[in-house]
């Protein structure tokens, strides 16, 4: 089974559809209802993790892709619970059952360069990347990596960028990455190249990180 967290929209939604299209078993978790949400779950409450683990441990885990995320800096507990602590708890409580499992966590360029208005969110993504690197050192036959993204057209980006046109115009290509294209990359890694990526990461940022580092 391939498990996706954040399956109702964006990259997670596109990835869910891609697994389905290729005849793979897939199961989606999200706080929002959608055709690609098999289980509505709220990752802001860590008490829900036991219910997730019960579902995951019923079948052989082919992959886990963690696309869940929030930028709600007004509630730092919710921010950390959704962006990193739920991920850690899920993996900690299922890793013993992994067999050639690949785990991908979607991170952000803000994990390594951000601004004072985004410090809480940036801290959660830095913590998420650290967790993935640590899990990759476990003596298992499974694989852990993260995708560090910037300038990808998702609901989270649109909800949290004040001037989207300014961002797009600043990009060398003049356009955002499509969630569908990013999901294709994750799918290819998870199904064809997972053994190359344990402990590694990919950065796809359209030059955004360089701008964040110099502004």
PDB file of C-alpha atoms in Angstrom:
ATOM      1  CA  UNK A   1       0.000   0.000   0.000  1.00  0.00           C
ATOM      2  CA  UNK A   2       1.156   3.545  -0.767  1.00  0.00           C
ATOM      3  CA  UNK A   3       0.127   6.067   1.908  1.00  0.00           C
ATOM      4  CA  UNK A   4      -0.160   9.778   1.208  1.00  0.00           C
ATOM      5  CA  UNK A   5      -0.637  12.488   3.836  1.00  0.00           C
ATOM      6  CA  UNK A   6      -2.223  15.591   2.355  1.00  0.00           C
ATOM      7  CA  UNK A   7      -4.114  13.800  -0.401  1.00  0.00           C
ATOM      8  CA  UNK A   8      -6.974  16.265  -0.872  1.00  0.00           C
ATOM      9  CA  UNK A   9      -5.056  18.907  -2.810  1.00  0.00           C
ATOM     10  CA  UNK A  10      -1.771  19.928  -4.375  1.00  0.00           C
ATOM     11  CA  UNK A  11       1.120  17.510  -4.766  1.00  0.00           C
ATOM     12  CA  UNK A  12      -0.456  14.833  -2.584  1.00  0.00           C
ATOM     13  CA  UNK A  13      -3.649  14.874  -4.620  1.00  0.00           C
ATOM     14  CA  UNK A  14      -1.768  14.602  -7.919  1.00  0.00           C
ATOM     15  CA  UNK A  15       0.390  11.796  -6.550  1.00  0.00           C
ATOM     16  CA  UNK A  16      -2.666   9.859  -5.352  1.00  0.00           C
ATOM     17  CA  UNK A  17      -4.181  10.032  -8.846  1.00  0.00           C
ATOM     18  CA  UNK A  18      -0.884   8.953 -10.390  1.00  0.00           C
ATOM     19  CA  UNK A  19      -0.676   5.835  -8.222  1.00  0.00           C
ATOM     20  CA  UNK A  20      -4.277   5.018  -9.140  1.00  0.00           C
ATOM     21  CA  UNK A  21      -3.606   5.552 -12.842  1.00  0.00           C
ATOM     22  CA  UNK A  22      -0.714   3.092 -12.665  1.00  0.00           C
ATOM     23  CA  UNK A  23      -2.787   0.434 -10.916  1.00  0.00           C
ATOM     24  CA  UNK A  24      -1.103   0.774  -7.517  1.00  0.00           C
ATOM     25  CA  UNK A  25      -2.882   0.525  -4.180  1.00  0.00           C
ATOM     26  CA  UNK A  26      -3.005   3.936  -2.535  1.00  0.00           C
ATOM     27  CA  UNK A  27      -4.564   5.353   0.628  1.00  0.00           C
ATOM     28  CA  UNK A  28      -4.975   9.049   1.343  1.00  0.00           C
ATOM     29  CA  UNK A  29      -5.127  10.910   4.660  1.00  0.00           C
ATOM     30  CA  UNK A  30      -6.279  14.516   4.856  1.00  0.00           C
ATOM     31  CA  UNK A  31      -8.143  16.881   7.142  1.00  0.00           C
ATOM     32  CA  UNK A  32     -10.426  17.745   4.213  1.00  0.00           C
ATOM     33  CA  UNK A  33     -12.896  15.519   2.441  1.00  0.00           C
ATOM     34  CA  UNK A  34     -12.195  14.741  -1.211  1.00  0.00           C
ATOM     35  CA  UNK A  35     -12.431  11.825  -3.695  1.00  0.00           C
ATOM     36  CA  UNK A  36      -8.780  11.130  -2.808  1.00  0.00           C
ATOM     37  CA  UNK A  37      -9.277  11.215   0.966  1.00  0.00           C
ATOM     38  CA  UNK A  38      -9.750   7.697   2.307  1.00  0.00           C
ATOM     39  CA  UNK A  39      -9.493   8.769   5.920  1.00  0.00           C
ATOM     40  CA  UNK A  40     -10.239  12.214   7.286  1.00  0.00           C
ATOM     41  CA  UNK A  41      -7.692  12.880   9.995  1.00  0.00           C
ATOM     42  CA  UNK A  42      -6.553  16.011  11.805  1.00  0.00           C
ATOM     43  CA  UNK A  43      -2.794  16.009  12.343  1.00  0.00           C
ATOM     44  CA  UNK A  44      -3.041  18.993  14.684  1.00  0.00           C
ATOM     45  CA  UNK A  45      -4.067  16.507  17.375  1.00  0.00           C
ATOM     46  CA  UNK A  46      -1.339  13.941  18.078  1.00  0.00           C
ATOM     47  CA  UNK A  47      -3.943  11.718  19.755  1.00  0.00           C
ATOM     48  CA  UNK A  48      -5.059  10.775  16.239  1.00  0.00           C
ATOM     49  CA  UNK A  49      -1.722   9.120  15.478  1.00  0.00           C
ATOM     50  CA  UNK A  50      -2.777   5.811  17.046  1.00  0.00           C
ATOM     51  CA  UNK A  51      -5.654   5.564  14.561  1.00  0.00           C
ATOM     52  CA  UNK A  52      -3.254   6.217  11.678  1.00  0.00           C
ATOM     53  CA  UNK A  53      -0.806   3.587  12.892  1.00  0.00           C
ATOM     54  CA  UNK A  54      -3.564   1.017  13.176  1.00  0.00           C
ATOM     55  CA  UNK A  55      -4.417   1.565   9.513  1.00  0.00           C
ATOM     56  CA  UNK A  56      -0.829   1.609   8.268  1.00  0.00           C
ATOM     57  CA  UNK A  57       0.261  -1.526  10.080  1.00  0.00           C
ATOM     58  CA  UNK A  58      -2.496  -3.639   8.530  1.00  0.00           C
ATOM     59  CA  UNK A  59      -0.742  -3.974   5.163  1.00  0.00           C
ATOM     60  CA  UNK A  60       2.732  -4.038   3.652  1.00  0.00           C
ATOM     61  CA  UNK A  61       3.907  -0.448   3.305  1.00  0.00           C
ATOM     62  CA  UNK A  62       5.321   0.267  -0.133  1.00  0.00           C
ATOM     63  CA  UNK A  63       5.688   3.986   0.438  1.00  0.00           C
ATOM     64  CA  UNK A  64       4.761   6.900   2.663  1.00  0.00           C
ATOM     65  CA  UNK A  65       4.702  10.383   1.159  1.00  0.00           C
ATOM     66  CA  UNK A  66       4.195  13.182   3.665  1.00  0.00           C
ATOM     67  CA  UNK A  67       2.770  16.251   1.912  1.00  0.00           C
ATOM     68  CA  UNK A  68       0.782  17.515   4.886  1.00  0.00           C
ATOM     69  CA  UNK A  69       1.604  21.047   5.913  1.00  0.00           C
ATOM     70  CA  UNK A  70       0.356  24.304   7.363  1.00  0.00           C
ATOM     71  CA  UNK A  71       1.722  27.832   7.716  1.00  0.00           C
ATOM     72  CA  UNK A  72      -0.551  28.821  10.586  1.00  0.00           C
ATOM     73  CA  UNK A  73       2.052  30.672  12.641  1.00  0.00           C
ATOM     74  CA  UNK A  74      -0.650  31.963  15.005  1.00  0.00           C
ATOM     75  CA  UNK A  75      -0.711  28.563  16.707  1.00  0.00           C
ATOM     76  CA  UNK A  76       2.797  27.197  17.004  1.00  0.00           C
ATOM     77  CA  UNK A  77       1.596  23.914  18.551  1.00  0.00           C
ATOM     78  CA  UNK A  78      -0.580  23.162  15.522  1.00  0.00           C
ATOM     79  CA  UNK A  79       2.251  24.240  13.240  1.00  0.00           C
ATOM     80  CA  UNK A  80       4.746  21.799  14.729  1.00  0.00           C
ATOM     81  CA  UNK A  81       2.197  18.998  15.132  1.00  0.00           C
ATOM     82  CA  UNK A  82       1.186  19.051  11.462  1.00  0.00           C
ATOM     83  CA  UNK A  83       4.528  19.847   9.850  1.00  0.00           C
ATOM     84  CA  UNK A  84       6.868  17.572  11.769  1.00  0.00           C
ATOM     85  CA  UNK A  85       5.735  15.919  15.020  1.00  0.00           C
ATOM     86  CA  UNK A  86       2.991  13.827  13.404  1.00  0.00           C
ATOM     87  CA  UNK A  87       5.492  12.641  10.807  1.00  0.00           C
ATOM     88  CA  UNK A  88       7.955  11.585  13.500  1.00  0.00           C
ATOM     89  CA  UNK A  89       5.285   9.750  15.482  1.00  0.00           C
ATOM     90  CA  UNK A  90       3.949   7.960  12.397  1.00  0.00           C
ATOM     91  CA  UNK A  91       7.369   6.708  11.328  1.00  0.00           C
ATOM     92  CA  UNK A  92       8.477   5.822  14.858  1.00  0.00           C
ATOM     93  CA  UNK A  93       5.415   3.639  15.295  1.00  0.00           C
ATOM     94  CA  UNK A  94       5.492   1.909  11.919  1.00  0.00           C
ATOM     95  CA  UNK A  95       9.166   1.576  10.983  1.00  0.00           C
ATOM     96  CA  UNK A  96       9.486  -1.905  12.496  1.00  0.00           C
ATOM     97  CA  UNK A  97       7.084  -3.165   9.838  1.00  0.00           C
ATOM     98  CA  UNK A  98       8.894  -1.531   6.901  1.00  0.00           C
ATOM     99  CA  UNK A  99      10.226  -3.839   4.190  1.00  0.00           C
ATOM    100  CA  UNK A 100      11.896  -2.055   1.255  1.00  0.00           C
ATOM    101  CA  UNK A 101       9.677   0.923   2.110  1.00  0.00           C
ATOM    102  CA  UNK A 102      10.401   4.384   0.739  1.00  0.00           C
ATOM    103  CA  UNK A 103       9.491   7.479   2.752  1.00  0.00           C
ATOM    104  CA  UNK A 104       9.388  10.934   1.192  1.00  0.00           C
ATOM    105  CA  UNK A 105       8.727  14.142   3.148  1.00  0.00           C
ATOM    106  CA  UNK A 106       7.977  17.375   1.323  1.00  0.00           C
ATOM    107  CA  UNK A 107       9.964  20.270   2.758  1.00  0.00           C
ATOM    108  CA  UNK A 108      10.552  23.889   1.774  1.00  0.00           C
ATOM    109  CA  UNK A 109      13.418  26.205   0.851  1.00  0.00           C
ATOM    110  CA  UNK A 110      12.441  28.107   3.998  1.00  0.00           C
ATOM    111  CA  UNK A 111      14.120  25.311   5.972  1.00  0.00           C
ATOM    112  CA  UNK A 112      17.510  26.779   5.093  1.00  0.00           C
ATOM    113  CA  UNK A 113      16.795  30.441   4.300  1.00  0.00           C
ATOM    114  CA  UNK A 114      13.765  32.466   5.307  1.00  0.00           C
ATOM    115  CA  UNK A 115      12.743  35.752   6.901  1.00  0.00           C
ATOM    116  CA  UNK A 116      11.681  37.013  10.296  1.00  0.00           C
ATOM    117  CA  UNK A 117       7.991  36.848   9.325  1.00  0.00           C
ATOM    118  CA  UNK A 118       8.226  33.119   8.675  1.00  0.00           C
ATOM    119  CA  UNK A 119      10.494  31.880  11.456  1.00  0.00           C
ATOM    120  CA  UNK A 120       8.030  29.428  12.991  1.00  0.00           C
ATOM    121  CA  UNK A 121       7.211  27.728   9.683  1.00  0.00           C
ATOM    122  CA  UNK A 122      10.881  27.666   8.693  1.00  0.00           C
ATOM    123  CA  UNK A 123      11.763  26.014  11.997  1.00  0.00           C
ATOM    124  CA  UNK A 124       9.251  23.220  11.443  1.00  0.00           C
ATOM    125  CA  UNK A 125      10.617  22.435   7.996  1.00  0.00           C
ATOM    126  CA  UNK A 126      14.208  22.427   9.273  1.00  0.00           C
ATOM    127  CA  UNK A 127      13.088  19.990  11.971  1.00  0.00           C
ATOM    128  CA  UNK A 128      11.335  17.816   9.391  1.00  0.00           C
ATOM    129  CA  UNK A 129      14.512  17.564   7.318  1.00  0.00           C
ATOM    130  CA  UNK A 130      16.536  16.681  10.411  1.00  0.00           C
ATOM    131  CA  UNK A 131      14.056  13.918  11.258  1.00  0.00           C
ATOM    132  CA  UNK A 132      14.312  12.425   7.769  1.00  0.00           C
ATOM    133  CA  UNK A 133      18.112  12.436   7.923  1.00  0.00           C
ATOM    134  CA  UNK A 134      18.021  10.722  11.305  1.00  0.00           C
ATOM    135  CA  UNK A 135      15.565   8.048  10.168  1.00  0.00           C
ATOM    136  CA  UNK A 136      17.858   7.331   7.217  1.00  0.00           C
ATOM    137  CA  UNK A 137      20.569   6.199   9.670  1.00  0.00           C
ATOM    138  CA  UNK A 138      18.360   3.433  11.096  1.00  0.00           C
ATOM    139  CA  UNK A 139      19.550  -0.086  10.318  1.00  0.00           C
ATOM    140  CA  UNK A 140      16.714  -0.997   7.983  1.00  0.00           C
ATOM    141  CA  UNK A 141      16.398  -1.965   4.339  1.00  0.00           C
ATOM    142  CA  UNK A 142      14.165   1.048   3.727  1.00  0.00           C
ATOM    143  CA  UNK A 143      14.783   4.490   2.279  1.00  0.00           C
ATOM    144  CA  UNK A 144      14.156   8.021   3.536  1.00  0.00           C
ATOM    145  CA  UNK A 145      14.539  11.271   1.613  1.00  0.00           C
ATOM    146  CA  UNK A 146      13.006  14.730   1.420  1.00  0.00           C
ATOM    147  CA  UNK A 147      12.087  17.082  -1.378  1.00  0.00           C
ATOM    148  CA  UNK A 148      12.943  20.733  -0.710  1.00  0.00           C
ATOM    149  CA  UNK A 149      10.558  22.837  -2.748  1.00  0.00           C
ATOM    150  CA  UNK A 150      10.146  26.434  -3.738  1.00  0.00           C
ATOM    151  CA  UNK A 151       7.842  28.211  -6.201  1.00  0.00           C
ATOM    152  CA  UNK A 152       5.388  25.345  -6.627  1.00  0.00           C
ATOM    153  CA  UNK A 153       1.769  26.196  -7.384  1.00  0.00           C
ATOM    154  CA  UNK A 154      -0.140  24.783  -4.416  1.00  0.00           C
ATOM    155  CA  UNK A 155      -2.976  26.035  -2.218  1.00  0.00           C
ATOM    156  CA  UNK A 156      -0.483  26.548   0.617  1.00  0.00           C
ATOM    157  CA  UNK A 157       1.629  28.852  -1.548  1.00  0.00           C
ATOM    158  CA  UNK A 158      -1.344  30.853  -2.821  1.00  0.00           C
ATOM    159  CA  UNK A 159      -2.748  31.259   0.688  1.00  0.00           C
ATOM    160  CA  UNK A 160       0.511  32.574   2.128  1.00  0.00           C
ATOM    161  CA  UNK A 161       2.129  34.697  -0.586  1.00  0.00           C
ATOM    162  CA  UNK A 162       0.898  38.288  -0.437  1.00  0.00           C
ATOM    163  CA  UNK A 163       1.886  39.194  -4.006  1.00  0.00           C
ATOM    164  CA  UNK A 164       1.873  36.099  -6.212  1.00  0.00           C
ATOM    165  CA  UNK A 165       2.485  38.067  -9.416  1.00  0.00           C
ATOM    166  CA  UNK A 166       5.613  39.601  -7.897  1.00  0.00           C
ATOM    167  CA  UNK A 167       6.937  36.142  -7.038  1.00  0.00           C
ATOM    168  CA  UNK A 168       6.188  34.763 -10.500  1.00  0.00           C
ATOM    169  CA  UNK A 169       7.776  37.747 -12.254  1.00  0.00           C
ATOM    170  CA  UNK A 170      10.913  37.331 -10.147  1.00  0.00           C
ATOM    171  CA  UNK A 171      11.419  33.731 -11.293  1.00  0.00           C
ATOM    172  CA  UNK A 172      13.868  33.147 -14.173  1.00  0.00           C
ATOM    173  CA  UNK A 173      11.248  31.081 -16.019  1.00  0.00           C
ATOM    174  CA  UNK A 174       8.397  33.439 -15.171  1.00  0.00           C
ATOM    175  CA  UNK A 175       6.168  30.569 -14.050  1.00  0.00           C
ATOM    176  CA  UNK A 176       5.526  28.347 -11.043  1.00  0.00           C
ATOM    177  CA  UNK A 177       6.171  24.623 -10.958  1.00  0.00           C
ATOM    178  CA  UNK A 178       3.012  22.566 -11.409  1.00  0.00           C
ATOM    179  CA  UNK A 179       2.021  20.197  -8.599  1.00  0.00           C
ATOM    180  CA  UNK A 180       1.416  17.501 -11.216  1.00  0.00           C
ATOM    181  CA  UNK A 181       5.024  17.669 -12.423  1.00  0.00           C
ATOM    182  CA  UNK A 182       6.410  17.466  -8.892  1.00  0.00           C
ATOM    183  CA  UNK A 183       4.216  14.453  -8.144  1.00  0.00           C
ATOM    184  CA  UNK A 184       5.552  12.697 -11.258  1.00  0.00           C
ATOM    185  CA  UNK A 185       9.082  13.155  -9.934  1.00  0.00           C
ATOM    186  CA  UNK A 186       8.150  11.705  -6.522  1.00  0.00           C
ATOM    187  CA  UNK A 187       6.365   8.791  -8.186  1.00  0.00           C
ATOM    188  CA  UNK A 188       9.397   7.965 -10.331  1.00  0.00           C
ATOM    189  CA  UNK A 189      11.737   8.044  -7.334  1.00  0.00           C
ATOM    190  CA  UNK A 190       9.403   5.994  -5.156  1.00  0.00           C
ATOM    191  CA  UNK A 191       8.849   3.327  -7.788  1.00  0.00           C
ATOM    192  CA  UNK A 192      12.088   3.239  -9.765  1.00  0.00           C
ATOM    193  CA  UNK A 193      14.987   4.898  -7.940  1.00  0.00           C
ATOM    194  CA  UNK A 194      14.315   4.668  -4.188  1.00  0.00           C
ATOM    195  CA  UNK A 195      17.540   2.791  -3.403  1.00  0.00           C
ATOM    196  CA  UNK A 196      19.567   5.811  -4.578  1.00  0.00           C
ATOM    197  CA  UNK A 197      17.977   8.291  -2.206  1.00  0.00           C
ATOM    198  CA  UNK A 198      18.305   7.061   1.363  1.00  0.00           C
ATOM    199  CA  UNK A 199      19.504  10.012   3.408  1.00  0.00           C
ATOM    200  CA  UNK A 200      19.398  12.310   0.414  1.00  0.00           C
ATOM    201  CA  UNK A 201      17.322  15.204  -0.779  1.00  0.00           C
ATOM    202  CA  UNK A 202      16.324  16.989  -3.949  1.00  0.00           C
ATOM    203  CA  UNK A 203      16.039  20.747  -4.135  1.00  0.00           C
ATOM    204  CA  UNK A 204      13.716  22.218  -6.749  1.00  0.00           C
ATOM    205  CA  UNK A 205      13.366  25.921  -6.227  1.00  0.00           C
ATOM    206  CA  UNK A 206      13.495  27.951  -9.480  1.00  0.00           C
ATOM    207  CA  UNK A 207      16.229  30.090  -7.912  1.00  0.00           C
ATOM    208  CA  UNK A 208      14.004  31.091  -4.972  1.00  0.00           C
ATOM    209  CA  UNK A 209      16.555  29.932  -2.390  1.00  0.00           C
ATOM    210  CA  UNK A 210      19.239  32.137  -3.917  1.00  0.00           C
ATOM    211  CA  UNK A 211      16.889  35.105  -3.685  1.00  0.00           C
ATOM    212  CA  UNK A 212      16.017  34.336  -0.069  1.00  0.00           C
ATOM    213  CA  UNK A 213      19.708  34.041   0.749  1.00  0.00           C
ATOM    214  CA  UNK A 214      20.621  37.408  -0.717  1.00  0.00           C
ATOM    215  CA  UNK A 215      17.643  39.660  -0.023  1.00  0.00           C
TER     216      UNK A 215
END
